[in-house]
Tab-separated table of C-alpha atoms in Angstrom:
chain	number	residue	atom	x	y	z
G	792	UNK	CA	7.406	-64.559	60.030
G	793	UNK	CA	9.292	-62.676	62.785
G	794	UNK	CA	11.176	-63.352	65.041
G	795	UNK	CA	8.801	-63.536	68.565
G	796	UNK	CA	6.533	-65.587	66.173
G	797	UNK	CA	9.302	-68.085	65.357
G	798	UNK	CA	10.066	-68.192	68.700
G	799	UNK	CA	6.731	-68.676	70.307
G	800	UNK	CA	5.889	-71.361	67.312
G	801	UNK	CA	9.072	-72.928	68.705
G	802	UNK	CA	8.480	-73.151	72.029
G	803	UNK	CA	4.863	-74.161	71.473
G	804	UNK	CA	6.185	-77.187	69.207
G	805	UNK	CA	10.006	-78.131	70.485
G	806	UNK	CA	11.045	-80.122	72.874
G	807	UNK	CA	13.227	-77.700	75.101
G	808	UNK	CA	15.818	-79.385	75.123
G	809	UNK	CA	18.240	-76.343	74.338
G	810	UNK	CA	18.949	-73.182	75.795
G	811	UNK	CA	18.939	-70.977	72.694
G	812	UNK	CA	19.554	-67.624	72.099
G	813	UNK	CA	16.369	-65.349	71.147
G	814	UNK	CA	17.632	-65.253	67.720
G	815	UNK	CA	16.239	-66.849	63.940
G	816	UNK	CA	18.928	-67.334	61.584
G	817	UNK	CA	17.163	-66.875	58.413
G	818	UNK	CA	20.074	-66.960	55.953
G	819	UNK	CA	23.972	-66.942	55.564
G	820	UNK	CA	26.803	-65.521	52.917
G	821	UNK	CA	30.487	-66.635	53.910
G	822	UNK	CA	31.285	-65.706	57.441
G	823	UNK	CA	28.047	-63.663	57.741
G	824	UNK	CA	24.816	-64.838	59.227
G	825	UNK	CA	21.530	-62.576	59.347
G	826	UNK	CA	18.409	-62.763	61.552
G	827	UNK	CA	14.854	-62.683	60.765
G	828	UNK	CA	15.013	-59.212	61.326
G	829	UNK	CA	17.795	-58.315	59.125
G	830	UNK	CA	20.980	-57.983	61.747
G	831	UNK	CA	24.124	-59.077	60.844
G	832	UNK	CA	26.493	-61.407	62.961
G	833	UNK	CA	30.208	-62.434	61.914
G	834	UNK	CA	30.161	-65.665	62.696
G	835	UNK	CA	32.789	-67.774	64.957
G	836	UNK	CA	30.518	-70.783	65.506
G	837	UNK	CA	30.247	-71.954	62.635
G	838	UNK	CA	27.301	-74.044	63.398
G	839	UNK	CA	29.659	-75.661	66.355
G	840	UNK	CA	32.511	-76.466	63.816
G	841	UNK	CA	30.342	-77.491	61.012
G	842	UNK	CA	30.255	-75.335	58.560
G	843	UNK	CA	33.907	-75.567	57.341
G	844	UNK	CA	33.566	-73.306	53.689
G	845	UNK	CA	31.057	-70.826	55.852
G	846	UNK	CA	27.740	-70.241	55.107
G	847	UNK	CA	25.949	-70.593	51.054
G	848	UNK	CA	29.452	-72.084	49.650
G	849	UNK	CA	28.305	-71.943	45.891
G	850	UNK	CA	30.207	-74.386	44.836
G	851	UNK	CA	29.226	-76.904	47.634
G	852	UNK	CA	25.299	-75.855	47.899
G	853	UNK	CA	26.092	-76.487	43.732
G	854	UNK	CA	26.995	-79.979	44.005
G	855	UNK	CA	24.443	-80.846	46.886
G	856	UNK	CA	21.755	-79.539	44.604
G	857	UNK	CA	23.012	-81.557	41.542
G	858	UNK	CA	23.892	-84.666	43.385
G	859	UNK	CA	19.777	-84.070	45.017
G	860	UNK	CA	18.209	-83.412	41.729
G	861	UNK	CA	20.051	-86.864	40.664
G	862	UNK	CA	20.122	-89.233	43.634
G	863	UNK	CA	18.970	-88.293	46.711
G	864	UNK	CA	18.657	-91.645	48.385
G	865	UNK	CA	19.133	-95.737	47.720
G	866	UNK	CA	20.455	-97.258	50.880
G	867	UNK	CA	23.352	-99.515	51.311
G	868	UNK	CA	21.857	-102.478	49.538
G	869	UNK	CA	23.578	-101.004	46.646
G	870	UNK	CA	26.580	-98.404	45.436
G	871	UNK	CA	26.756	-95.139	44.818
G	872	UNK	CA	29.899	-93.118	43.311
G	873	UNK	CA	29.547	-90.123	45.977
G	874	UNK	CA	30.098	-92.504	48.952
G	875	UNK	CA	33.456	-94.618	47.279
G	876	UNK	CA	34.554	-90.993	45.940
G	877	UNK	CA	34.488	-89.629	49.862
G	878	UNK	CA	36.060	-93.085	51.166
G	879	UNK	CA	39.013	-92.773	48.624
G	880	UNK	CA	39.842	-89.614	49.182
G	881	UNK	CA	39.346	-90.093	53.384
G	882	UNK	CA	41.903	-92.661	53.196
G	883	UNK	CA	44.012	-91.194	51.524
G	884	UNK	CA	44.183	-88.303	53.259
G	885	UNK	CA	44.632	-89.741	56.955
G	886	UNK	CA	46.512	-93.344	55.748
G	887	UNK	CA	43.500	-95.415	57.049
G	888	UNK	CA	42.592	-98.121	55.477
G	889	UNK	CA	38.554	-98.540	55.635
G	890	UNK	CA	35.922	-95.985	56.153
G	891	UNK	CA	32.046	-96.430	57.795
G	892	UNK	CA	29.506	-93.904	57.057
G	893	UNK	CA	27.189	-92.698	59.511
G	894	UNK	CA	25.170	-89.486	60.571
G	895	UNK	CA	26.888	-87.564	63.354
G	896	UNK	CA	29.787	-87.874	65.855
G	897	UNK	CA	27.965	-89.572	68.737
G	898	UNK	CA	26.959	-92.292	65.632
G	899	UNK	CA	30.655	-92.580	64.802
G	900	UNK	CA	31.554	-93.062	68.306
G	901	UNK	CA	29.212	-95.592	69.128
G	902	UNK	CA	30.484	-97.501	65.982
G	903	UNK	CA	34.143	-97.007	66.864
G	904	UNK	CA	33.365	-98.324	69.713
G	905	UNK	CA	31.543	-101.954	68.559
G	906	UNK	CA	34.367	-102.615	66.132
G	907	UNK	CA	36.626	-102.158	69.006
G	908	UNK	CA	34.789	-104.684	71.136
G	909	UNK	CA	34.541	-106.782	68.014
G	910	UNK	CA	37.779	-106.904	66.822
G	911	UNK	CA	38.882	-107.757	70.566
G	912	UNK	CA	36.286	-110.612	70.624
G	913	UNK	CA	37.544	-112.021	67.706
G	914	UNK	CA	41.285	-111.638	68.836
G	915	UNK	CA	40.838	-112.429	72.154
G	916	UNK	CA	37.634	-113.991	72.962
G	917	UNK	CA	34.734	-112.495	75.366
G	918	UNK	CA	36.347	-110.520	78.577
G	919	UNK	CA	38.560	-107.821	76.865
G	920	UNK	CA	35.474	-105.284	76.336
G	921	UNK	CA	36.408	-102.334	78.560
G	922	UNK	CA	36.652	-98.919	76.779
G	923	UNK	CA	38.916	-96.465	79.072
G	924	UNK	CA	38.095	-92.510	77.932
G	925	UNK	CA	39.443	-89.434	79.776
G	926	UNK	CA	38.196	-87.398	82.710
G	927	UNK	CA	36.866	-84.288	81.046
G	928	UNK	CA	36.206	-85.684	77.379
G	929	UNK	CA	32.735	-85.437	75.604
G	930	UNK	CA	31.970	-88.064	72.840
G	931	UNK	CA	28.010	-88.042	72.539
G	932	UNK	CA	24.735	-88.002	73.723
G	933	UNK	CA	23.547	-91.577	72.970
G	934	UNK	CA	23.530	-94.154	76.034
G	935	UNK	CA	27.577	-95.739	74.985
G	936	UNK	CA	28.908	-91.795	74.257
G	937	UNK	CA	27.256	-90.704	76.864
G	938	UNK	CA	28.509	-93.265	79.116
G	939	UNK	CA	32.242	-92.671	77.283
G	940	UNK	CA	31.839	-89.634	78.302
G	941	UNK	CA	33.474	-88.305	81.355
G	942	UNK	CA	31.985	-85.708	82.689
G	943	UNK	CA	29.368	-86.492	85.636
G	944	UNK	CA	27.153	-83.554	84.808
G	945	UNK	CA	26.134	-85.464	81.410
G	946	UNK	CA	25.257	-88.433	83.388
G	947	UNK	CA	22.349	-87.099	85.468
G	948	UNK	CA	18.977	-88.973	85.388
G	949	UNK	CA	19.740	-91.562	82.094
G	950	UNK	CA	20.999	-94.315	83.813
G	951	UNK	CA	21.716	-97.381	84.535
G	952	UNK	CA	24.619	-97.302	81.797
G	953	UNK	CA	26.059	-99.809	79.476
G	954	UNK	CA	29.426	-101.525	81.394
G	955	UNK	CA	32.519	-101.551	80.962
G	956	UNK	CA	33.270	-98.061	80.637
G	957	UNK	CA	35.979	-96.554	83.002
G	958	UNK	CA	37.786	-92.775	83.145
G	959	UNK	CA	41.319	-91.921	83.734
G	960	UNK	CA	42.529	-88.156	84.172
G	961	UNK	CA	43.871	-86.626	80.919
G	962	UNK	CA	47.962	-86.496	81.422
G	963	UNK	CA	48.423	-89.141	84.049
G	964	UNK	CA	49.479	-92.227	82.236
G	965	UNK	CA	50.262	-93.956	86.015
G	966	UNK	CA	46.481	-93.883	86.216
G	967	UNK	CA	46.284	-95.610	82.435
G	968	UNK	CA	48.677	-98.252	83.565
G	969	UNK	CA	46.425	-99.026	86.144
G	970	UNK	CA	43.007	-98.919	84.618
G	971	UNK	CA	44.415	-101.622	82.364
G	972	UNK	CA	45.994	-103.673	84.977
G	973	UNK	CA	42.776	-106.574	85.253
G	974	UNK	CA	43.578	-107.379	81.099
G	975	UNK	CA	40.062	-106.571	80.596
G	976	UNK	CA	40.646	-103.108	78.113
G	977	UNK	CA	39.613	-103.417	74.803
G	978	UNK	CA	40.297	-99.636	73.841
G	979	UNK	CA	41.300	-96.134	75.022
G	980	UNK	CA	39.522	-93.389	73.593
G	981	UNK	CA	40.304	-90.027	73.429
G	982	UNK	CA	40.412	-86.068	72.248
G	983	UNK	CA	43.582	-85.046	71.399
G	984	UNK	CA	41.943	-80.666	72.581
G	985	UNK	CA	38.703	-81.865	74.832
G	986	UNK	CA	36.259	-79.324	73.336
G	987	UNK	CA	33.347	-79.519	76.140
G	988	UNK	CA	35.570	-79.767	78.805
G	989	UNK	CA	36.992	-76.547	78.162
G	990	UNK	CA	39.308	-76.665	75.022
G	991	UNK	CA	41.864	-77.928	76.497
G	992	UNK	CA	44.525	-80.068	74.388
G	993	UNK	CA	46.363	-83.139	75.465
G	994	UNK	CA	50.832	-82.866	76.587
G	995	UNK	CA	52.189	-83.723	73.629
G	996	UNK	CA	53.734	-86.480	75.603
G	997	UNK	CA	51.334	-88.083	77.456
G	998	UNK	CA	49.847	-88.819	73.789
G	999	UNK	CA	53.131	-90.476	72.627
G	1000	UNK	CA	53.261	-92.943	75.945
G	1001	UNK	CA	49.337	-93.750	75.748
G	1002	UNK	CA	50.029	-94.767	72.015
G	1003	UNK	CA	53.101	-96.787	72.751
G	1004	UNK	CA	51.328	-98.204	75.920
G	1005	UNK	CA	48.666	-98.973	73.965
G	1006	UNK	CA	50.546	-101.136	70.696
G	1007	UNK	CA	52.488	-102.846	73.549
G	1008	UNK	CA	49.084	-104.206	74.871
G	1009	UNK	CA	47.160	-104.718	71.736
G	1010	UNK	CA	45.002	-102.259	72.928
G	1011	UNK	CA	42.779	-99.902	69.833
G	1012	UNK	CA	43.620	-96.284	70.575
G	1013	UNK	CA	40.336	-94.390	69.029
G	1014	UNK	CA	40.639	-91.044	68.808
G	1015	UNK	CA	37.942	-89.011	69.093
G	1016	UNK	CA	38.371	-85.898	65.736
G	1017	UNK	CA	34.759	-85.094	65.531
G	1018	UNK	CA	35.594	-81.370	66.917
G	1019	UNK	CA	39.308	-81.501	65.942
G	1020	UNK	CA	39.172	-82.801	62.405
G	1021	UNK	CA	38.882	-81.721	58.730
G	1022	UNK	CA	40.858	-78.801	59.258
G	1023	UNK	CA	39.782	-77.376	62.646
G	1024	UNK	CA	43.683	-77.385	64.798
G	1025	UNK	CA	45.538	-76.229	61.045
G	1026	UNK	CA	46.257	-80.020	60.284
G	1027	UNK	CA	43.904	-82.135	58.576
G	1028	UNK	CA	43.696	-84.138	61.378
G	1029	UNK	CA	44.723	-83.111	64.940
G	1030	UNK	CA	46.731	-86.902	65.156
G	1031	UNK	CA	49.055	-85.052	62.766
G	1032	UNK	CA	50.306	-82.524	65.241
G	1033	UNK	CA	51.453	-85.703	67.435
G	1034	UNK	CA	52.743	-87.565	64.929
G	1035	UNK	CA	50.422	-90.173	66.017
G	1036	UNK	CA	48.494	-92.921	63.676
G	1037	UNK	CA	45.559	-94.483	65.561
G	1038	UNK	CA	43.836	-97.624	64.983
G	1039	UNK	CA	40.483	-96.154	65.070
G	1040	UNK	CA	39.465	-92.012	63.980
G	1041	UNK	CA	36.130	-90.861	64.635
G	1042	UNK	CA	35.369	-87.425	62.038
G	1043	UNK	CA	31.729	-85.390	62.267
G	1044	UNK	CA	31.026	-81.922	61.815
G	1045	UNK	CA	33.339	-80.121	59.613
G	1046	UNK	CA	33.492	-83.155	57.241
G	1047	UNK	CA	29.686	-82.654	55.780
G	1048	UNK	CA	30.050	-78.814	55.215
G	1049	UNK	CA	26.778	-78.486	56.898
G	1050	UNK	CA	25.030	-81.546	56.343
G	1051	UNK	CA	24.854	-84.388	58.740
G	1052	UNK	CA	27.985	-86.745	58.517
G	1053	UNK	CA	29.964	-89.116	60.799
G	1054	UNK	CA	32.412	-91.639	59.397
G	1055	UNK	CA	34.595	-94.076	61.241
G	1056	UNK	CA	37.786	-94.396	59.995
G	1057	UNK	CA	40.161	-97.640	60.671
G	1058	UNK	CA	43.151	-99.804	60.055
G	1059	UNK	CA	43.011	-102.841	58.083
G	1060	UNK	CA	43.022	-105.141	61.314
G	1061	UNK	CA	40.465	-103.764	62.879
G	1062	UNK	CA	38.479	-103.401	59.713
G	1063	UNK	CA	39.042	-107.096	58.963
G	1064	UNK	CA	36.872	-108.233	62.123
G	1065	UNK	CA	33.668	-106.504	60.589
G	1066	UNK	CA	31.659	-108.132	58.520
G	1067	UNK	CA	28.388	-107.985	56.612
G	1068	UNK	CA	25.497	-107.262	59.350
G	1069	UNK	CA	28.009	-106.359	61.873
G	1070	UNK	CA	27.176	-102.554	61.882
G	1071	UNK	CA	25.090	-100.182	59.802
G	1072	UNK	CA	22.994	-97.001	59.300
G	1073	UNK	CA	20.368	-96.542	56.942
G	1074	UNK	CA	21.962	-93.185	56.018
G	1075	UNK	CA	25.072	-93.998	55.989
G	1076	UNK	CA	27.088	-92.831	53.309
G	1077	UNK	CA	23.822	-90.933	51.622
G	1078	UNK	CA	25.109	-89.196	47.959
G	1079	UNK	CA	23.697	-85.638	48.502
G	1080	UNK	CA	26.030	-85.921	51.989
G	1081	UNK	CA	29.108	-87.407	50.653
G	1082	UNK	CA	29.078	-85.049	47.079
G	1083	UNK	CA	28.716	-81.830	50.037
G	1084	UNK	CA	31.646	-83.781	51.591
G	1085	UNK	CA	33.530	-84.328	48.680
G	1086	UNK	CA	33.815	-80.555	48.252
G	1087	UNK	CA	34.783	-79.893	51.368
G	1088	UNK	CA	37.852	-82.008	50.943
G	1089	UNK	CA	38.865	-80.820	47.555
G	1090	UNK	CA	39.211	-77.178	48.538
G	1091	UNK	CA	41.801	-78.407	51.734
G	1092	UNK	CA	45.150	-77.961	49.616
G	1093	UNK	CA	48.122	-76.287	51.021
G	1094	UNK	CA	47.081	-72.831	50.725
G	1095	UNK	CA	43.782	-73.431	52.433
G	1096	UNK	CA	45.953	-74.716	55.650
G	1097	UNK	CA	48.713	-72.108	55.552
G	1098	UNK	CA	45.166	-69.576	56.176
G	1099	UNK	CA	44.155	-71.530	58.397
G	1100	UNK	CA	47.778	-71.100	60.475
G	1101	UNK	CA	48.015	-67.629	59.567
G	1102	UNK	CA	44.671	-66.626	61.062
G	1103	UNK	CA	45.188	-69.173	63.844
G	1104	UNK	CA	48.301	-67.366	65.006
G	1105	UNK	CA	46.896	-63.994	64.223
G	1106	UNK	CA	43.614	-64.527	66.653
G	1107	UNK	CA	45.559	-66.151	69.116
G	1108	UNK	CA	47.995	-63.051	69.301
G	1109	UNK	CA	45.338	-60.840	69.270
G	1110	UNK	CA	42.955	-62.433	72.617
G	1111	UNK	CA	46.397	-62.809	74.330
G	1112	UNK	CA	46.713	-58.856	74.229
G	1113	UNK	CA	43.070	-58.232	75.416
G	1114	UNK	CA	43.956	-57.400	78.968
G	1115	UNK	CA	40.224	-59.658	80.600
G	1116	UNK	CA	41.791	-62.627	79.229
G	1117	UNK	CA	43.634	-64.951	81.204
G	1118	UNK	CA	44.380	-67.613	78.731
G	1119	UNK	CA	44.304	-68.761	75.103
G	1120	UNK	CA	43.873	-72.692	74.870
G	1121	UNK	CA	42.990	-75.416	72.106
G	1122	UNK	CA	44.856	-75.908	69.043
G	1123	UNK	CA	44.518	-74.127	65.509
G	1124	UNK	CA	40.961	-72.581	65.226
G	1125	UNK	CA	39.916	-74.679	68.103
G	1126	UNK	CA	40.196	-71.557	70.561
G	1127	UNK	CA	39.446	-71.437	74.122
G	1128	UNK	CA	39.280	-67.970	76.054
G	1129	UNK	CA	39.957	-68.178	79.795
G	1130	UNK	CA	38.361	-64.673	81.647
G	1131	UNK	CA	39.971	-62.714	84.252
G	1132	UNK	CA	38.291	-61.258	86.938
G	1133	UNK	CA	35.687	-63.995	87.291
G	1134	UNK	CA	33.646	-63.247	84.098
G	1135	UNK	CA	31.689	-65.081	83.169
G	1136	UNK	CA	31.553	-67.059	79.245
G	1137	UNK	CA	27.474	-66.947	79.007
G	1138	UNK	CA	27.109	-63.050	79.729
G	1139	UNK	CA	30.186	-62.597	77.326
G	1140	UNK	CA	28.086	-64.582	74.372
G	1141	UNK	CA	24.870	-62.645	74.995
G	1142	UNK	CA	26.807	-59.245	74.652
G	1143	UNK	CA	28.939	-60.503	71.748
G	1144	UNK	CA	25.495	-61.493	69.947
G	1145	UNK	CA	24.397	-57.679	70.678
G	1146	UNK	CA	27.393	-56.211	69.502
G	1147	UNK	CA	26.851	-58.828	65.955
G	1148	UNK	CA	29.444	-61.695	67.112
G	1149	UNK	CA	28.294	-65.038	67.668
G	1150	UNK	CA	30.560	-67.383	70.213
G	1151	UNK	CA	30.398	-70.476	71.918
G	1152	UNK	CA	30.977	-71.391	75.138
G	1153	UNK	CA	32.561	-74.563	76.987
G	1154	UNK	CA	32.539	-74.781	80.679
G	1155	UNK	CA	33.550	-71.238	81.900
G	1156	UNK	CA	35.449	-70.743	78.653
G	1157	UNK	CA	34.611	-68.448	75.364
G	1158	UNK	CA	34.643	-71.058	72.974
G	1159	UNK	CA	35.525	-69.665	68.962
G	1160	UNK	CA	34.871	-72.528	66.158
G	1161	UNK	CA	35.438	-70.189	63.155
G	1162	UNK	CA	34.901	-71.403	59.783
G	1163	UNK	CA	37.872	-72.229	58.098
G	1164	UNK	CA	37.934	-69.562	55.167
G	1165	UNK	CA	38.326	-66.667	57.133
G	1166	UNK	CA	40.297	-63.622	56.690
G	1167	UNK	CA	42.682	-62.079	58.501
G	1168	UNK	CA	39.818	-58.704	58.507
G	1169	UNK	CA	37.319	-61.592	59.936
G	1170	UNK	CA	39.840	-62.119	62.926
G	1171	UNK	CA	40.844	-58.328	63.233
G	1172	UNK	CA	36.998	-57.502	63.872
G	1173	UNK	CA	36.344	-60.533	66.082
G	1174	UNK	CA	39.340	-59.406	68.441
G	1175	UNK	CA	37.717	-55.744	68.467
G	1176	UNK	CA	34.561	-56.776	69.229
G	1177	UNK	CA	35.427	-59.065	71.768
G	1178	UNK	CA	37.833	-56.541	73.347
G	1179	UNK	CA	34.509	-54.025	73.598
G	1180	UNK	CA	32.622	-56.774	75.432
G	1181	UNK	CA	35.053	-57.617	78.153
G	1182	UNK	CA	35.775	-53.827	78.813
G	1183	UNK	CA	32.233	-53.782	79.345
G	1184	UNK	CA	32.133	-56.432	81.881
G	1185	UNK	CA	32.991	-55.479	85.107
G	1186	UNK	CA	35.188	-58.187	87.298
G	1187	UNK	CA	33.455	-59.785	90.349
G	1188	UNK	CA	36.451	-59.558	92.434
G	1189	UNK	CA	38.083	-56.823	94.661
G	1190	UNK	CA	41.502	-56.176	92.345
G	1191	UNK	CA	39.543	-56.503	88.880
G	1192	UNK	CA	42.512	-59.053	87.713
C-alpha cells in the first residue's frame, strides 16, 4: 500500500491520539529509515530514544528471532534464563541490588512509585506516602505518572488525581526543604536532563544536596532514567555523571532495543519490603524482550561509550556554530536546540523531514535522540542539514537575532 492509503486506513481505524507526520516508515538499516514511497531519512529520533543499535541490528533482530522461535511467552509463574540473564547483568552494571520487569517507562514509574509507598509503610507506618517530583519533569501518561508529572498542560480533563503528589521547582532545594517540612514524604522523584520539559539537565549541585537531604530524612530518591539511561548522556546511566547512587532507577526505552521494556531497579532495603503479590505485570520480564535486551547491553563496552562522547562533543560543537541557534542543552546525545529569532521547533521538524532528517521536538526546543552507533559522517550531515533548514527560516522579530 501507499502512503495516502496507509494514512487514510489510519485515520479511519486510530484513535487520534497523535499528531503524526504524513509519513509510513516501512523499513530501517542502521541510522537510515525509508518511507512507503522509497525516501530516505537519517534518523535522530531513534524511535524517541529507543532504538539504541539503530534500525535491523542483525545481531539483535538474530537473537529476538531465536529466543521467539524458542519461547515466546510463559508468565511469571515460572523462570526463564533471558529474564535472570538481563537482571544480572542490570545489576551489575548500575550496583543495584534487585530488578522488576515491566513494559514501558510510565509502568516502571508507577512501580517505583508503590515500592516507595511500601517500603515507607512498612518502615514507618501509614502517613509518609507523599511523592515530591519537579516542576517541569514528565514521567508518564498513566493516572500516578501523570499526576507525578509536573507540567499542568498534561493534566487537562483526566482528573480528579491520585493524592499525595506535590511539585517543587528544579534547582531550588529551599523549596524541597519545605515540601518535606509536614514528615509526610515518602520519596522525591526526579530527571537528572527533563526531556519534555525542554532538555534541560539538573545543577550538578542541587542533585548532590537533594541526595544528601534525602538519606538524612530516610527519604527514597527515584530517579527517573527512562530518557537518560542505557547509554543516552555518554554514561550508562546519567546518575553516573553526579556521582550519585539512588535508592530507586526507573530504565525504558533504550534498554529493549526496540521492543517494549521498563524495569525498576532498587536497593536491597527497598527491595526487601516487596513481597510475593505486592506488584506485577503479566509481561514482565517476557524472553523475546529481555534476549533483545541482553544484546543491547553486551555491545555497551568502553569503545561503544568513548563514540558515544566523541559524537556527543562533535554535534554539540557543530549546532553551537549554526548562527539560528541560541543554545545547546541536555547531556550526551540527549540534545536540546534552543532557536533564535523566535523559530519555531515544529516548522523546523517538518522541513528537516523534507530535506530527509527526522527530529523531535520538546516544548519550543529541537529535540535530537540519535541512536547510539552513529558516526561522526551521521553527525557531520545532521549539522548540514539542519544548518539548511534554519537559513531557510526567516526570524519573526525586527533584528533577526
Amino acid at each position: 500500500m501507499n502512503t495516502d492509503k496507509i494514512i487514510k486506513r489510519d485515520k479511519k481505524y486510530v484513535l487520534h491520539t497523535y499528531a503524526r507526520s504524513p509519513i509510513v516508515i516501512e523499513r530501517g538499516s542502521g541510522m537510515t529509515a525509508w518511507d512507503a514511497d522509497g525516501k530516505s531519512y537519517l534518523d535522530f529520533t531513534s524511535g524517541i530514544g529507543v532504538n539504541a543499535l539503530g534500525y535491523a541490528d542483525p545481531e539483535w533482530a538474530a537473537a529476538v528471532a531465536d529466543q521467539a522461535a524458542q519461547l515466546q511467552h510463559t508468565s511469571n509463574l515460572y523462570y526463564t534464563a533471558p529474564c535472570t540473564k538481563l537482571a544480572r547483568k542490570l545489576c551489575k552494571l548500575t550496583g543495584m541490588d534487585k530488578v522488576f520487569f515491566g513494559n514501558s517507562g510510565a509502568e516502571a514509574n508507577e512501580g517505583a512509585i508503590k515500592c516507595a509507598r511500601k517500603y515507607s509503610v512498612t518502615t514507618y507506618g501509614p502517613g509518609r506516602s507523599k511523592v515530591i517530583s519537579l516542576v517541569n519533569s514528565f514521567h508518564g501518561r498513566t493516572l500516578a505518572t501523570l499526576t507525578a508529572t509536573g507540567q499542568d498542560v498534561f493534566h487537562h480533563d483526566f482528573g480528579p488525581f491520585p493524592e499525595n503528589f506535590g511539585y517543587v521547582p528544579a534547582n531550588d532545594l529551599d523549596a524541597l526543604r519545605q515540601a518535606i517540612l509536614p514528615g509526610d514524604v515518602c520519596a522525591v522523584m526526579m530527571e537528572l536532563v527533563q526531556g519534555e520539559g525542554g532538555v534541560v539537565a539538573l545543577d550538578a549541585d542541587y542533585v548532590h544536596d537533594v541526595a544528601a537531604l534525602c538519606a538524612e530524612k530516610d527519604i527514597l530518591l527515584i530517579v527517573d532514567e527512562v530518557q537518560t539511561g542505557v547509554g543516552r548522556t555518554g554514561t550508562f546511566l546519567a546518575s553516573q555523571h553526579f556521582a550519585l547512587q539512588p535508592d530507586i532507577v526507573t530504565l525504558a526505552k533504550g534498554l529493549g532495543g526496540g521492543l517494549p521494556i521498563g524495569a525498576v531497579l532498587m536497593k536491597e532495603k527497598v527491595a526487601d519490603t516487596m513481597g510475593p503479590g505486592s506488584h506485577g505485570s503479566t509481561f514482565g520480564g517476557n524472553p523475546v524482550v529481555c534476549a533483545g535486551a541482553c544484546v543491547v547491553l553486551d555491545r555497551m563496552d568502553d569503545a561503544f561509550f568513548d563514540n558515544i562522547n566523541a559524537c556527543a562533543a562533535r554535534l554539540r560543537e557543530g549546532l553551537a556554530k549554526l548562527p539560528e541557534v541560541e543554545a545547546v542543552t541536555g547531556l550526551g546525545l540527549m540534545v536540546g536546540i534552543a532557536l533564535k529569532g523566535g523559530r519555531k521547533a515544529s516548522e523546523v521538524r517538518t522541513l528537516c523531514e523534507h530535506h530527509g532528517l527526522l527530529v523531535l521536538t520538546a516544548k519550543d526546543r529541537i529535540r535530537l535522540l540519535p541512536p547510539l552507533i552513529l558516526a561522526p559522517e551521521d553527525v557531520d550531515k545532521a549539522v548540514a542539514i539542519l544548518g539548511e533548514v534554519l537559513a531557510e527560516i526567516p526570524a519573526d522579530d525586527q533584528t533577526g537575532e
